[in-house]
mmCIF file of the C-alpha atoms, coordinates in Angstrom:
data_MODEL
# 
_entry.id   MODEL 
# 
loop_
_atom_site.group_PDB 
_atom_site.id 
_atom_site.type_symbol 
_atom_site.label_atom_id 
_atom_site.label_alt_id 
_atom_site.label_comp_id 
_atom_site.label_asym_id 
_atom_site.label_entity_id 
_atom_site.label_seq_id 
_atom_site.pdbx_PDB_ins_code 
_atom_site.Cartn_x 
_atom_site.Cartn_y 
_atom_site.Cartn_z 
_atom_site.occupancy 
_atom_site.B_iso_or_equiv 
_atom_site.pdbx_formal_charge 
_atom_site.auth_seq_id 
_atom_site.auth_comp_id 
_atom_site.auth_asym_id 
_atom_site.auth_atom_id 
_atom_site.pdbx_PDB_model_num 
ATOM 1   C CA . MET A 1 1   ? 16.828 98.179  -86.568  1.00 0.00 ? 1   MET A CA 1 
ATOM 2   C CA . GLY A 1 2   ? 19.845 100.718 -87.584  1.00 0.00 ? 2   GLY A CA 1 
ATOM 3   C CA . PHE A 1 3   ? 20.523 103.028 -89.944  1.00 0.00 ? 3   PHE A CA 1 
ATOM 4   C CA . VAL A 1 4   ? 23.337 103.065 -92.669  1.00 0.00 ? 4   VAL A CA 1 
ATOM 5   C CA . PHE A 1 5   ? 24.658 105.644 -94.777  1.00 0.00 ? 5   PHE A CA 1 
ATOM 6   C CA . GLY A 1 6   ? 27.530 104.886 -96.895  1.00 0.00 ? 6   GLY A CA 1 
ATOM 7   C CA . ILE A 1 7   ? 29.277 107.590 -99.597  1.00 0.00 ? 7   ILE A CA 1 
ATOM 8   C CA . VAL A 1 8   ? 32.743 107.821 -101.752 1.00 0.00 ? 8   VAL A CA 1 
ATOM 9   C CA . MET A 1 9   ? 34.216 110.180 -103.531 1.00 0.00 ? 9   MET A CA 1 
ATOM 10  C CA . SER A 1 10  ? 37.531 110.260 -105.641 1.00 0.00 ? 10  SER A CA 1 
ATOM 11  C CA . ALA A 1 11  ? 39.808 113.249 -105.444 1.00 0.00 ? 11  ALA A CA 1 
ATOM 12  C CA . MET A 1 12  ? 43.264 114.386 -106.843 1.00 0.00 ? 12  MET A CA 1 
ATOM 13  C CA . LEU A 1 13  ? 45.949 114.039 -104.041 1.00 0.00 ? 13  LEU A CA 1 
ATOM 14  C CA . HIS A 1 14  ? 46.753 117.467 -103.818 1.00 0.00 ? 14  HIS A CA 1 
ATOM 15  C CA . SER A 1 15  ? 44.106 118.716 -102.440 1.00 0.00 ? 15  SER A CA 1 
ATOM 16  C CA . GLY A 1 16  ? 38.966 99.585  -74.660  1.00 0.00 ? 16  GLY A CA 1 
ATOM 17  C CA . GLY A 1 17  ? 36.743 102.191 -74.341  1.00 0.00 ? 17  GLY A CA 1 
ATOM 18  C CA . GLY A 1 18  ? 36.918 105.948 -73.527  1.00 0.00 ? 18  GLY A CA 1 
ATOM 19  C CA . VAL A 1 19  ? 34.917 108.830 -72.675  1.00 0.00 ? 19  VAL A CA 1 
ATOM 20  C CA . VAL A 1 20  ? 35.016 111.173 -75.110  1.00 0.00 ? 20  VAL A CA 1 
ATOM 21  C CA . ALA A 1 21  ? 33.526 114.468 -74.469  1.00 0.00 ? 21  ALA A CA 1 
ATOM 22  C CA . ALA A 1 22  ? 31.964 117.259 -76.510  1.00 0.00 ? 22  ALA A CA 1 
ATOM 23  C CA . VAL A 1 23  ? 31.310 120.538 -75.370  1.00 0.00 ? 23  VAL A CA 1 
ATOM 24  C CA . SER A 1 24  ? 27.573 121.590 -75.927  1.00 0.00 ? 24  SER A CA 1 
ATOM 25  C CA . ALA A 1 25  ? 26.796 124.639 -78.385  1.00 0.00 ? 25  ALA A CA 1 
ATOM 26  C CA . SER A 1 26  ? 24.017 125.860 -76.358  1.00 0.00 ? 26  SER A CA 1 
ATOM 27  C CA . GLY A 1 27  ? 26.385 126.735 -73.240  1.00 0.00 ? 27  GLY A CA 1 
ATOM 28  C CA . PRO A 1 28  ? 29.459 125.867 -70.517  1.00 0.00 ? 28  PRO A CA 1 
ATOM 29  C CA . ALA A 1 29  ? 28.024 121.675 -70.371  1.00 0.00 ? 29  ALA A CA 1 
ATOM 30  C CA . VAL A 1 30  ? 30.453 119.259 -71.174  1.00 0.00 ? 30  VAL A CA 1 
ATOM 31  C CA . VAL A 1 31  ? 28.503 116.007 -72.211  1.00 0.00 ? 31  VAL A CA 1 
ATOM 32  C CA . ALA A 1 32  ? 30.605 112.768 -71.979  1.00 0.00 ? 32  ALA A CA 1 
ATOM 33  C CA . TYR A 1 33  ? 30.283 109.613 -74.482  1.00 0.00 ? 33  TYR A CA 1 
ATOM 34  C CA . ARG A 1 34  ? 31.173 106.432 -73.813  1.00 0.00 ? 34  ARG A CA 1 
ATOM 35  C CA . GLU A 1 35  ? 34.083 105.557 -76.872  1.00 0.00 ? 35  GLU A CA 1 
ATOM 36  C CA . ARG A 1 36  ? 33.458 101.310 -77.095  1.00 0.00 ? 36  ARG A CA 1 
ATOM 37  C CA . ARG A 1 37  ? 37.315 101.109 -79.106  1.00 0.00 ? 37  ARG A CA 1 
ATOM 38  C CA . SER A 1 38  ? 36.400 97.036  -78.363  1.00 0.00 ? 38  SER A CA 1 
ATOM 39  C CA . ASP A 1 39  ? 33.383 97.555  -80.779  1.00 0.00 ? 39  ASP A CA 1 
ATOM 40  C CA . ALA A 1 40  ? 35.906 99.564  -83.077  1.00 0.00 ? 40  ALA A CA 1 
ATOM 41  C CA . GLN A 1 41  ? 38.387 97.229  -83.468  1.00 0.00 ? 41  GLN A CA 1 
ATOM 42  C CA . ALA A 1 42  ? 35.898 94.302  -83.711  1.00 0.00 ? 42  ALA A CA 1 
ATOM 43  C CA . MET A 1 43  ? 34.503 96.174  -87.161  1.00 0.00 ? 43  MET A CA 1 
ATOM 44  C CA . LEU A 1 44  ? 37.926 96.540  -88.141  1.00 0.00 ? 44  LEU A CA 1 
ATOM 45  C CA . ASP A 1 45  ? 38.236 92.941  -87.912  1.00 0.00 ? 45  ASP A CA 1 
ATOM 46  C CA . ASP A 1 46  ? 34.886 92.128  -89.695  1.00 0.00 ? 46  ASP A CA 1 
ATOM 47  C CA . VAL A 1 47  ? 36.137 94.522  -92.283  1.00 0.00 ? 47  VAL A CA 1 
ATOM 48  C CA . ASN A 1 48  ? 39.322 92.710  -92.346  1.00 0.00 ? 48  ASN A CA 1 
ATOM 49  C CA . ALA A 1 49  ? 37.885 89.374  -92.791  1.00 0.00 ? 49  ALA A CA 1 
ATOM 50  C CA . ARG A 1 50  ? 34.945 90.544  -95.340  1.00 0.00 ? 50  ARG A CA 1 
ATOM 51  C CA . ARG A 1 51  ? 37.856 91.470  -97.599  1.00 0.00 ? 51  ARG A CA 1 
ATOM 52  C CA . ALA A 1 52  ? 40.181 88.542  -97.339  1.00 0.00 ? 52  ALA A CA 1 
ATOM 53  C CA . SER A 1 53  ? 37.143 86.538  -98.213  1.00 0.00 ? 53  SER A CA 1 
ATOM 54  C CA . ARG A 1 54  ? 37.462 88.258  -101.236 1.00 0.00 ? 54  ARG A CA 1 
ATOM 55  C CA . GLY A 1 55  ? 40.904 88.032  -101.838 1.00 0.00 ? 55  GLY A CA 1 
ATOM 56  C CA . LEU A 1 56  ? 41.993 92.110  -101.170 1.00 0.00 ? 56  LEU A CA 1 
ATOM 57  C CA . PRO A 1 57  ? 44.334 93.105  -98.601  1.00 0.00 ? 57  PRO A CA 1 
ATOM 58  C CA . PRO A 1 58  ? 43.396 94.317  -95.350  1.00 0.00 ? 58  PRO A CA 1 
ATOM 59  C CA . LEU A 1 59  ? 43.001 97.809  -94.273  1.00 0.00 ? 59  LEU A CA 1 
ATOM 60  C CA . ARG A 1 60  ? 45.576 99.481  -91.529  1.00 0.00 ? 60  ARG A CA 1 
ATOM 61  C CA . LEU A 1 61  ? 43.794 101.243 -88.877  1.00 0.00 ? 61  LEU A CA 1 
ATOM 62  C CA . ASP A 1 62  ? 45.144 104.961 -89.467  1.00 0.00 ? 62  ASP A CA 1 
ATOM 63  C CA . PRO A 1 63  ? 45.351 107.221 -86.212  1.00 0.00 ? 63  PRO A CA 1 
ATOM 64  C CA . GLU A 1 64  ? 44.532 110.377 -87.859  1.00 0.00 ? 64  GLU A CA 1 
ATOM 65  C CA . LEU A 1 65  ? 41.573 108.916 -89.455  1.00 0.00 ? 65  LEU A CA 1 
ATOM 66  C CA . CYS A 1 66  ? 40.471 107.272 -86.009  1.00 0.00 ? 66  CYS A CA 1 
ATOM 67  C CA . ALA A 1 67  ? 40.521 110.969 -84.734  1.00 0.00 ? 67  ALA A CA 1 
ATOM 68  C CA . ILE A 1 68  ? 38.564 112.130 -87.670  1.00 0.00 ? 68  ILE A CA 1 
ATOM 69  C CA . ALA A 1 69  ? 35.790 109.156 -87.324  1.00 0.00 ? 69  ALA A CA 1 
ATOM 70  C CA . ARG A 1 70  ? 35.285 109.524 -83.977  1.00 0.00 ? 70  ARG A CA 1 
ATOM 71  C CA . ALA A 1 71  ? 35.174 113.762 -83.523  1.00 0.00 ? 71  ALA A CA 1 
ATOM 72  C CA . HIS A 1 72  ? 32.734 113.157 -85.971  1.00 0.00 ? 72  HIS A CA 1 
ATOM 73  C CA . ALA A 1 73  ? 30.298 110.898 -83.880  1.00 0.00 ? 73  ALA A CA 1 
ATOM 74  C CA . VAL A 1 74  ? 30.870 112.376 -80.889  1.00 0.00 ? 74  VAL A CA 1 
ATOM 75  C CA . ASP A 1 75  ? 29.886 116.071 -83.062  1.00 0.00 ? 75  ASP A CA 1 
ATOM 76  C CA . MET A 1 76  ? 26.148 113.281 -83.940  1.00 0.00 ? 76  MET A CA 1 
ATOM 77  C CA . ALA A 1 77  ? 25.734 111.939 -80.606  1.00 0.00 ? 77  ALA A CA 1 
ATOM 78  C CA . ALA A 1 78  ? 26.215 115.658 -79.105  1.00 0.00 ? 78  ALA A CA 1 
ATOM 79  C CA . ARG A 1 79  ? 23.800 117.450 -81.194  1.00 0.00 ? 79  ARG A CA 1 
ATOM 80  C CA . ALA A 1 80  ? 21.441 114.312 -81.975  1.00 0.00 ? 80  ALA A CA 1 
ATOM 81  C CA . TYR A 1 81  ? 21.790 114.247 -85.519  1.00 0.00 ? 81  TYR A CA 1 
ATOM 82  C CA . PHE A 1 82  ? 23.212 111.260 -87.927  1.00 0.00 ? 82  PHE A CA 1 
ATOM 83  C CA . GLY A 1 83  ? 24.463 111.783 -91.321  1.00 0.00 ? 83  GLY A CA 1 
ATOM 84  C CA . HIS A 1 84  ? 27.451 112.293 -93.268  1.00 0.00 ? 84  HIS A CA 1 
ATOM 85  C CA . ASP A 1 85  ? 27.070 116.063 -93.615  1.00 0.00 ? 85  ASP A CA 1 
ATOM 86  C CA . THR A 1 86  ? 26.685 118.161 -90.591  1.00 0.00 ? 86  THR A CA 1 
ATOM 87  C CA . PRO A 1 87  ? 23.849 120.559 -89.653  1.00 0.00 ? 87  PRO A CA 1 
ATOM 88  C CA . GLU A 1 88  ? 26.364 122.961 -91.519  1.00 0.00 ? 88  GLU A CA 1 
ATOM 89  C CA . GLY A 1 89  ? 26.761 121.068 -94.323  1.00 0.00 ? 89  GLY A CA 1 
ATOM 90  C CA . GLU A 1 90  ? 30.718 119.848 -94.037  1.00 0.00 ? 90  GLU A CA 1 
ATOM 91  C CA . SER A 1 91  ? 31.610 116.709 -95.755  1.00 0.00 ? 91  SER A CA 1 
ATOM 92  C CA . PRO A 1 92  ? 33.393 113.778 -94.603  1.00 0.00 ? 92  PRO A CA 1 
ATOM 93  C CA . PHE A 1 93  ? 35.790 115.097 -97.315  1.00 0.00 ? 93  PHE A CA 1 
ATOM 94  C CA . ASP A 1 94  ? 35.961 118.625 -95.553  1.00 0.00 ? 94  ASP A CA 1 
ATOM 95  C CA . ARG A 1 95  ? 36.855 116.927 -92.189  1.00 0.00 ? 95  ARG A CA 1 
ATOM 96  C CA . MET A 1 96  ? 39.591 115.232 -93.563  1.00 0.00 ? 96  MET A CA 1 
ATOM 97  C CA . ASP A 1 97  ? 40.830 118.779 -95.627  1.00 0.00 ? 97  ASP A CA 1 
ATOM 98  C CA . ARG A 1 98  ? 40.400 120.667 -92.443  1.00 0.00 ? 98  ARG A CA 1 
ATOM 99  C CA . ALA A 1 99  ? 42.411 117.693 -90.514  1.00 0.00 ? 99  ALA A CA 1 
ATOM 100 C CA . HIS A 1 100 ? 44.966 118.269 -93.324  1.00 0.00 ? 100 HIS A CA 1 
ATOM 101 C CA . TYR A 1 101 ? 44.806 114.781 -94.008  1.00 0.00 ? 101 TYR A CA 1 
ATOM 102 C CA . GLN A 1 102 ? 45.688 113.372 -98.009  1.00 0.00 ? 102 GLN A CA 1 
ATOM 103 C CA . TYR A 1 103 ? 43.871 110.881 -99.811  1.00 0.00 ? 103 TYR A CA 1 
ATOM 104 C CA . GLY A 1 104 ? 43.284 110.344 -103.131 1.00 0.00 ? 104 GLY A CA 1 
ATOM 105 C CA . TYR A 1 105 ? 40.467 108.646 -102.445 1.00 0.00 ? 105 TYR A CA 1 
ATOM 106 C CA . ALA A 1 106 ? 38.059 108.381 -99.488  1.00 0.00 ? 106 ALA A CA 1 
ATOM 107 C CA . GLY A 1 107 ? 34.392 107.402 -98.431  1.00 0.00 ? 107 GLY A CA 1 
ATOM 108 C CA . GLU A 1 108 ? 32.651 107.035 -95.231  1.00 0.00 ? 108 GLU A CA 1 
ATOM 109 C CA . ASN A 1 109 ? 30.292 104.730 -93.726  1.00 0.00 ? 109 ASN A CA 1 
ATOM 110 C CA . LEU A 1 110 ? 27.997 105.105 -90.817  1.00 0.00 ? 110 LEU A CA 1 
ATOM 111 C CA . ALA A 1 111 ? 25.853 102.902 -88.952  1.00 0.00 ? 111 ALA A CA 1 
ATOM 112 C CA . LEU A 1 112 ? 23.561 103.640 -86.151  1.00 0.00 ? 112 LEU A CA 1 
ATOM 113 C CA . ASP A 1 113 ? 22.375 100.128 -84.890  1.00 0.00 ? 113 ASP A CA 1 
ATOM 114 C CA . ARG A 1 114 ? 22.063 98.239  -81.067  1.00 0.00 ? 114 ARG A CA 1 
ATOM 115 C CA . SER A 1 115 ? 25.634 96.318  -82.026  1.00 0.00 ? 115 SER A CA 1 
ATOM 116 C CA . VAL A 1 116 ? 28.404 96.129  -83.495  1.00 0.00 ? 116 VAL A CA 1 
ATOM 117 C CA . ASP A 1 117 ? 27.014 92.618  -84.911  1.00 0.00 ? 117 ASP A CA 1 
ATOM 118 C CA . ALA A 1 118 ? 23.919 94.590  -86.447  1.00 0.00 ? 118 ALA A CA 1 
ATOM 119 C CA . ALA A 1 119 ? 26.099 97.288  -87.516  1.00 0.00 ? 119 ALA A CA 1 
ATOM 120 C CA . ALA A 1 120 ? 28.458 95.412  -89.283  1.00 0.00 ? 120 ALA A CA 1 
ATOM 121 C CA . ASN A 1 121 ? 25.713 93.156  -91.012  1.00 0.00 ? 121 ASN A CA 1 
ATOM 122 C CA . ALA A 1 122 ? 23.518 95.917  -91.643  1.00 0.00 ? 122 ALA A CA 1 
ATOM 123 C CA . LEU A 1 123 ? 26.563 97.761  -93.559  1.00 0.00 ? 123 LEU A CA 1 
ATOM 124 C CA . TRP A 1 124 ? 27.375 94.460  -95.726  1.00 0.00 ? 124 TRP A CA 1 
ATOM 125 C CA . HIS A 1 125 ? 24.017 94.059  -96.717  1.00 0.00 ? 125 HIS A CA 1 
ATOM 126 C CA . SER A 1 126 ? 24.031 97.408  -97.854  1.00 0.00 ? 126 SER A CA 1 
ATOM 127 C CA . ALA A 1 127 ? 25.259 97.775  -101.672 1.00 0.00 ? 127 ALA A CA 1 
ATOM 128 C CA . GLU A 1 128 ? 26.999 101.163 -101.146 1.00 0.00 ? 128 GLU A CA 1 
ATOM 129 C CA . HIS A 1 129 ? 28.334 100.272 -98.289  1.00 0.00 ? 129 HIS A CA 1 
ATOM 130 C CA . ARG A 1 130 ? 29.558 97.058  -99.076  1.00 0.00 ? 130 ARG A CA 1 
ATOM 131 C CA . GLU A 1 131 ? 31.108 98.857  -102.417 1.00 0.00 ? 131 GLU A CA 1 
ATOM 132 C CA . ASN A 1 132 ? 33.445 100.713 -99.795  1.00 0.00 ? 132 ASN A CA 1 
ATOM 133 C CA . ILE A 1 133 ? 34.139 97.502  -97.639  1.00 0.00 ? 133 ILE A CA 1 
ATOM 134 C CA . LEU A 1 134 ? 35.937 96.636  -100.561 1.00 0.00 ? 134 LEU A CA 1 
ATOM 135 C CA . GLU A 1 135 ? 37.181 99.237  -102.433 1.00 0.00 ? 135 GLU A CA 1 
ATOM 136 C CA . PRO A 1 136 ? 40.694 98.340  -104.040 1.00 0.00 ? 136 PRO A CA 1 
ATOM 137 C CA . HIS A 1 137 ? 42.036 101.395 -103.612 1.00 0.00 ? 137 HIS A CA 1 
ATOM 138 C CA . TYR A 1 138 ? 41.445 101.650 -100.297 1.00 0.00 ? 138 TYR A CA 1 
ATOM 139 C CA . GLN A 1 139 ? 44.452 101.151 -98.000  1.00 0.00 ? 139 GLN A CA 1 
ATOM 140 C CA . LYS A 1 140 ? 43.851 102.627 -94.229  1.00 0.00 ? 140 LYS A CA 1 
ATOM 141 C CA . VAL A 1 141 ? 40.981 102.864 -92.019  1.00 0.00 ? 141 VAL A CA 1 
ATOM 142 C CA . GLY A 1 142 ? 39.384 104.989 -89.316  1.00 0.00 ? 142 GLY A CA 1 
ATOM 143 C CA . ILE A 1 143 ? 37.054 103.639 -87.216  1.00 0.00 ? 143 ILE A CA 1 
ATOM 144 C CA . ALA A 1 144 ? 34.840 104.936 -84.353  1.00 0.00 ? 144 ALA A CA 1 
ATOM 145 C CA . ALA A 1 145 ? 31.858 103.508 -81.788  1.00 0.00 ? 145 ALA A CA 1 
ATOM 146 C CA . VAL A 1 146 ? 30.351 105.925 -79.397  1.00 0.00 ? 146 VAL A CA 1 
ATOM 147 C CA . LEU A 1 147 ? 27.517 104.976 -77.323  1.00 0.00 ? 147 LEU A CA 1 
ATOM 148 C CA . ALA A 1 148 ? 24.931 107.814 -77.475  1.00 0.00 ? 148 ALA A CA 1 
ATOM 149 C CA . PRO A 1 149 ? 21.303 107.928 -76.684  1.00 0.00 ? 149 PRO A CA 1 
ATOM 150 C CA . ALA A 1 150 ? 19.876 106.570 -79.992  1.00 0.00 ? 150 ALA A CA 1 
ATOM 151 C CA . GLY A 1 151 ? 22.006 103.468 -79.820  1.00 0.00 ? 151 GLY A CA 1 
ATOM 152 C CA . GLU A 1 152 ? 25.602 102.542 -81.040  1.00 0.00 ? 152 GLU A CA 1 
ATOM 153 C CA . ILE A 1 153 ? 27.289 105.053 -83.415  1.00 0.00 ? 153 ILE A CA 1 
ATOM 154 C CA . PHE A 1 154 ? 29.359 103.608 -86.082  1.00 0.00 ? 154 PHE A CA 1 
ATOM 155 C CA . VAL A 1 155 ? 31.762 105.943 -88.175  1.00 0.00 ? 155 VAL A CA 1 
ATOM 156 C CA . GLU A 1 156 ? 34.520 104.278 -90.908  1.00 0.00 ? 156 GLU A CA 1 
ATOM 157 C CA . ASP A 1 157 ? 36.479 106.468 -92.543  1.00 0.00 ? 157 ASP A CA 1 
ATOM 158 C CA . PHE A 1 158 ? 38.690 105.345 -95.201  1.00 0.00 ? 158 PHE A CA 1 
ATOM 159 C CA . SER A 1 159 ? 40.996 106.196 -97.771  1.00 0.00 ? 159 SER A CA 1 
ATOM 160 C CA . ASP A 1 160 ? 43.957 105.233 -100.182 1.00 0.00 ? 160 ASP A CA 1 
# 
């Protein structure tokens, strides 16, 4: 069984597969993690099918949100943690702000599981994650899927 975490936040508007790498904090070593773009696409397809089943429009894949999601997935894999906040306390919204990403509504789902199907089902069967998937304010999503020693890490970053 995998692990899932989900959060949602409202804020004022003012405010394939490739190899991705992370530099180790303990030295110059570079650790590579396999990005599973086909799994990210499968997760997007699943999210949009579930939204369509409830009469909601599909989410558009946003390259900026994908980059934010990918960086967090790689960081979790490289530093062996799993959570919305980094060990330094940086939240998903801090990461979006640091990237100068503009949003009014934003949320994040995380899953760590053995496959995209298992992760998608775990997210759907959690009320908090299902709320993010079905949030009508959301129009865009960034999805990352990164293979790590503990399993496959999925990050879904949502925004309006």
